[in-house]
XYZ file of C-alpha atoms in Angstrom:
272
model
C -18.224 -8.717 -22.249
C -20.316 -9.136 -19.094
C -18.557 -9.496 -15.746
C -18.528 -13.053 -14.392
C -17.586 -13.750 -10.774
C -15.373 -16.778 -11.225
C -14.568 -16.624 -7.517
C -18.224 -17.356 -6.722
C -18.748 -20.241 -9.123
C -19.458 -23.695 -7.736
C -16.572 -25.919 -6.688
C -15.748 -28.650 -9.153
C -15.787 -31.067 -6.218
C -19.066 -32.411 -4.856
C -19.918 -34.104 -1.550
C -16.971 -32.671 0.366
C -18.595 -33.836 3.585
C -18.342 -37.438 2.388
C -14.616 -37.327 1.569
C -11.983 -38.903 3.768
C -9.311 -36.695 5.355
C -6.791 -37.913 2.803
C -9.145 -37.139 -0.072
C -9.787 -33.649 1.296
C -6.099 -32.886 1.722
C -5.141 -34.335 -1.652
C -7.823 -32.400 -3.505
C -7.075 -29.132 -1.727
C -3.413 -29.570 -2.581
C -4.280 -30.328 -6.190
C -6.192 -27.066 -6.414
C -3.379 -25.137 -4.735
C -0.879 -26.352 -7.344
C -2.699 -24.274 -9.944
C -2.184 -20.992 -8.079
C 1.488 -20.251 -8.935
C 0.722 -20.969 -12.587
C -2.064 -18.384 -12.514
C 0.297 -15.899 -10.869
C 2.906 -16.594 -13.549
C 0.458 -15.488 -16.241
C 0.024 -12.171 -14.431
C 3.756 -11.335 -14.199
C 3.558 -8.598 -16.885
C 0.812 -6.900 -14.872
C 2.752 -7.339 -11.623
C 5.861 -5.903 -13.258
C 3.975 -2.803 -14.402
C 2.832 -2.226 -10.819
C 6.288 -2.772 -9.328
C 7.778 -0.232 -11.746
C 5.324 2.316 -10.349
C 5.940 1.308 -6.728
C 9.720 1.659 -7.096
C 9.354 5.036 -8.769
C 7.083 6.309 -5.989
C 9.306 5.006 -3.183
C 12.434 6.440 -4.770
C 10.764 9.834 -4.989
C 9.580 10.137 -1.415
C 6.212 8.418 -1.821
C 4.610 5.525 0.000
C 2.925 2.238 -0.830
C -0.577 1.622 0.514
C -2.564 -1.612 0.537
C -6.291 -1.344 1.144
C -8.783 -4.191 1.445
C -11.494 -5.855 3.500
C -11.572 -9.187 5.323
C -8.920 -11.669 4.234
C -7.663 -9.314 1.531
C -7.167 -6.503 4.028
C -5.425 -8.808 6.488
C -3.008 -10.025 3.829
C -2.115 -6.439 2.951
C -1.471 -5.616 6.594
C 0.657 -8.753 6.965
C 2.844 -7.801 4.014
C 3.167 -4.186 5.135
C 4.026 -5.146 8.720
C 6.893 -7.377 7.593
C 8.703 -4.643 5.653
C 10.188 -2.686 8.603
C 11.791 -5.665 10.403
C 12.900 -7.360 7.185
C 14.261 -4.358 5.314
C 14.775 -1.723 7.992
C 12.379 0.760 6.420
C 10.073 3.132 8.282
C 6.661 1.729 9.304
C 5.234 4.661 7.345
C 6.698 3.520 4.013
C 4.391 0.551 3.373
C 0.983 0.870 5.027
C -1.861 -1.637 5.197
C -5.443 -0.453 5.704
C -8.404 -2.743 6.411
C -12.123 -2.007 6.385
C -13.284 -1.795 9.981
C -9.913 -0.679 11.349
C -7.495 -2.595 13.550
C -10.331 -4.475 15.269
C -11.094 -6.104 11.912
C -7.665 -7.730 11.787
C -8.924 -10.370 14.232
C -12.698 -10.016 14.018
C -15.333 -9.753 11.316
C -16.800 -6.232 11.307
C -20.371 -6.216 10.081
C -20.924 -4.348 6.799
C -17.478 -2.698 6.928
C -16.662 -3.656 3.355
C -20.012 -2.363 2.101
C -19.360 1.258 3.095
C -18.316 2.990 -0.147
C -17.134 6.179 1.559
C -14.977 4.877 4.403
C -12.043 3.649 2.300
C -11.265 7.123 1.021
C -11.724 8.564 4.513
C -9.269 6.003 5.883
C -6.710 6.965 3.242
C -7.138 10.660 4.020
C -6.093 9.916 7.605
C -2.633 9.270 6.165
C -2.506 12.491 4.145
C -2.121 10.649 0.864
C -0.959 12.541 -2.197
C 0.006 11.918 -5.802
C 3.468 10.949 -4.559
C 1.937 7.699 -3.251
C 0.592 4.536 -4.881
C -2.508 2.698 -3.650
C -3.070 -1.026 -4.264
C -6.597 -2.262 -3.693
C -6.952 -5.939 -2.768
C -10.234 -7.778 -3.332
C -10.634 -11.342 -4.573
C -13.963 -10.650 -6.247
C -13.098 -7.153 -7.404
C -16.505 -5.947 -6.210
C -15.846 -4.630 -2.684
C -17.442 -1.145 -2.385
C -14.988 -0.026 0.322
C -12.056 -0.633 -2.028
C -13.657 0.391 -5.331
C -14.696 3.850 -4.151
C -11.318 4.418 -2.476
C -9.498 3.785 -5.760
C -12.036 5.805 -7.707
C -11.398 8.794 -5.441
C -7.648 8.248 -5.817
C -7.976 8.457 -9.581
C -10.017 11.633 -9.277
C -7.146 13.097 -7.261
C -4.406 11.932 -9.666
C -3.088 9.294 -7.252
C -1.691 6.166 -8.932
C -3.703 3.003 -8.358
C -3.263 -0.740 -8.770
C -5.257 -3.739 -7.584
C -4.949 -7.471 -6.965
C -8.071 -9.396 -7.975
C -9.063 -12.917 -8.996
C -11.753 -12.128 -11.574
C -11.444 -10.673 -15.067
C -12.804 -7.234 -15.961
C -14.172 -6.542 -12.501
C -15.480 -3.168 -11.268
C -12.279 -2.740 -9.241
C -10.078 -3.240 -12.297
C -11.889 -0.380 -14.008
C -10.722 2.107 -11.383
C -7.121 0.807 -11.244
C -4.392 2.238 -13.444
C -2.433 -1.013 -13.161
C -4.790 -3.964 -12.456
C -3.331 -7.362 -11.559
C -5.786 -10.132 -12.422
C -4.887 -13.593 -11.135
C -7.654 -15.985 -12.147
C -7.399 -19.099 -9.977
C -10.882 -20.455 -10.737
C -13.592 -21.657 -8.339
C -12.580 -22.436 -4.769
C -12.505 -25.944 -3.277
C -15.227 -24.807 -0.885
C -17.513 -22.705 -3.056
C -16.917 -19.003 -2.491
C -14.229 -19.436 0.199
C -11.822 -16.932 -1.305
C -9.448 -17.177 1.653
C -8.190 -20.331 -0.073
C -6.790 -20.164 -3.627
C -7.581 -16.483 -4.079
C -5.957 -15.655 -0.749
C -2.897 -17.712 -1.631
C -2.625 -15.916 -4.973
C -2.886 -12.525 -3.294
C -0.181 -13.475 -0.777
C 2.155 -14.594 -3.569
C 1.620 -11.364 -5.505
C 2.136 -9.245 -2.393
C 5.388 -11.095 -1.709
C 6.513 -10.346 -5.251
C 5.600 -6.660 -5.075
C 7.185 -5.865 -1.728
C 10.275 -8.054 -2.141
C 11.176 -6.871 -5.628
C 10.465 -3.258 -4.664
C 12.664 -3.430 -1.563
C 15.480 -4.965 -3.607
C 15.114 -2.283 -6.271
C 15.367 0.564 -3.742
C 18.573 -0.920 -2.338
C 17.413 -2.737 0.783
C 19.143 -6.022 -0.111
C 22.857 -6.567 -0.739
C 23.644 -9.639 -2.824
C 20.935 -11.881 -1.399
C 21.145 -10.684 2.205
C 18.747 -8.599 4.324
C 21.506 -6.221 5.431
C 19.077 -3.689 6.892
C 16.948 -6.118 8.916
C 16.105 -5.292 12.523
C 17.900 -7.557 14.998
C 14.881 -8.133 17.222
C 15.837 -11.550 18.597
C 18.793 -13.859 19.155
C 18.231 -15.764 15.911
C 18.401 -12.598 13.835
C 21.429 -11.345 15.745
C 23.244 -14.569 14.911
C 22.179 -14.243 11.291
C 23.524 -10.704 11.224
C 26.857 -11.798 12.680
C 27.147 -14.527 10.067
C 26.420 -12.031 7.275
C 29.267 -9.857 8.513
C 31.613 -12.855 8.732
C 30.726 -13.979 5.201
C 31.237 -10.507 3.760
C 34.414 -9.530 5.608
C 36.002 -12.935 6.335
C 36.687 -11.997 9.953
C 36.486 -13.843 13.260
C 33.172 -14.345 15.039
C 34.140 -12.183 18.034
C 35.038 -9.224 15.825
C 31.841 -9.545 13.801
C 29.772 -9.775 16.976
C 31.400 -6.652 18.375
C 30.812 -4.748 15.139
C 27.138 -5.641 15.160
C 26.813 -4.741 18.835
C 28.305 -1.313 18.181
C 26.402 -0.465 15.006
C 23.155 -2.473 15.369
C 22.949 -2.805 11.587
C 24.687 -5.245 9.248
C 25.153 -2.773 6.400
C 26.557 -0.061 8.680
C 28.884 -2.512 10.415
C 30.283 -3.749 7.093
C 30.730 -0.251 5.710
C 32.454 0.915 8.904
C 34.880 -1.988 8.852
C 35.757 -1.511 5.172
C 36.317 2.204 5.670
C 38.156 2.251 8.981
C 39.950 -1.071 9.459
């Protein structure tokens, strides 16, 4: 079966420039509704990847995301949220983007076309077969990502990918491909839209379920979150109150002393 870039096919909507604002918004929304349904079809593939991620994290490994452009930015976004949300080290989930940190805010010319740089960027983190690498590319044809995963496979490092085409070149170098086919974009080829939304949903699923599986959530609470502002401090106090059924002042003092919801609760249960 020949590879077809569904992500590059023409939008099913014509004359976008002649639509009213309401028509534009309604039609974009109509397209977006299809994205979670496409993700749902890929749950078995997502599950297979999460099983590997949890195994690697539980055995001292790390999770890497690698991508270019929007895909790279989404990986960095997901990785950057793990430390404050779950209290893990910034070195546990790592996002890498073609073109480096500058590319997070700016387009870097030809960065995604360099087939050697992805592997070099991974080597900067001393990757090993204890880690898992997830390549992110809507089209599944990004040289920067493909060669990085190919080199990972050569070095017995587990690979996965998140793509929006079937049977792409990237899928062929991924041990656990995740293919979420959302169809042509509203604006032809603008894969920051439905494809980007699909990638964000899948990344949420991977990181959230993995963090829960390695014990970073208690019940439904982020008991290891970093209290970096007043809102989160209040949330932490309320978690302690709900768990221990104690007065606000006592909960606030516990959190002030221990700076961690889980530790505060465990201390109280053990010593009070």
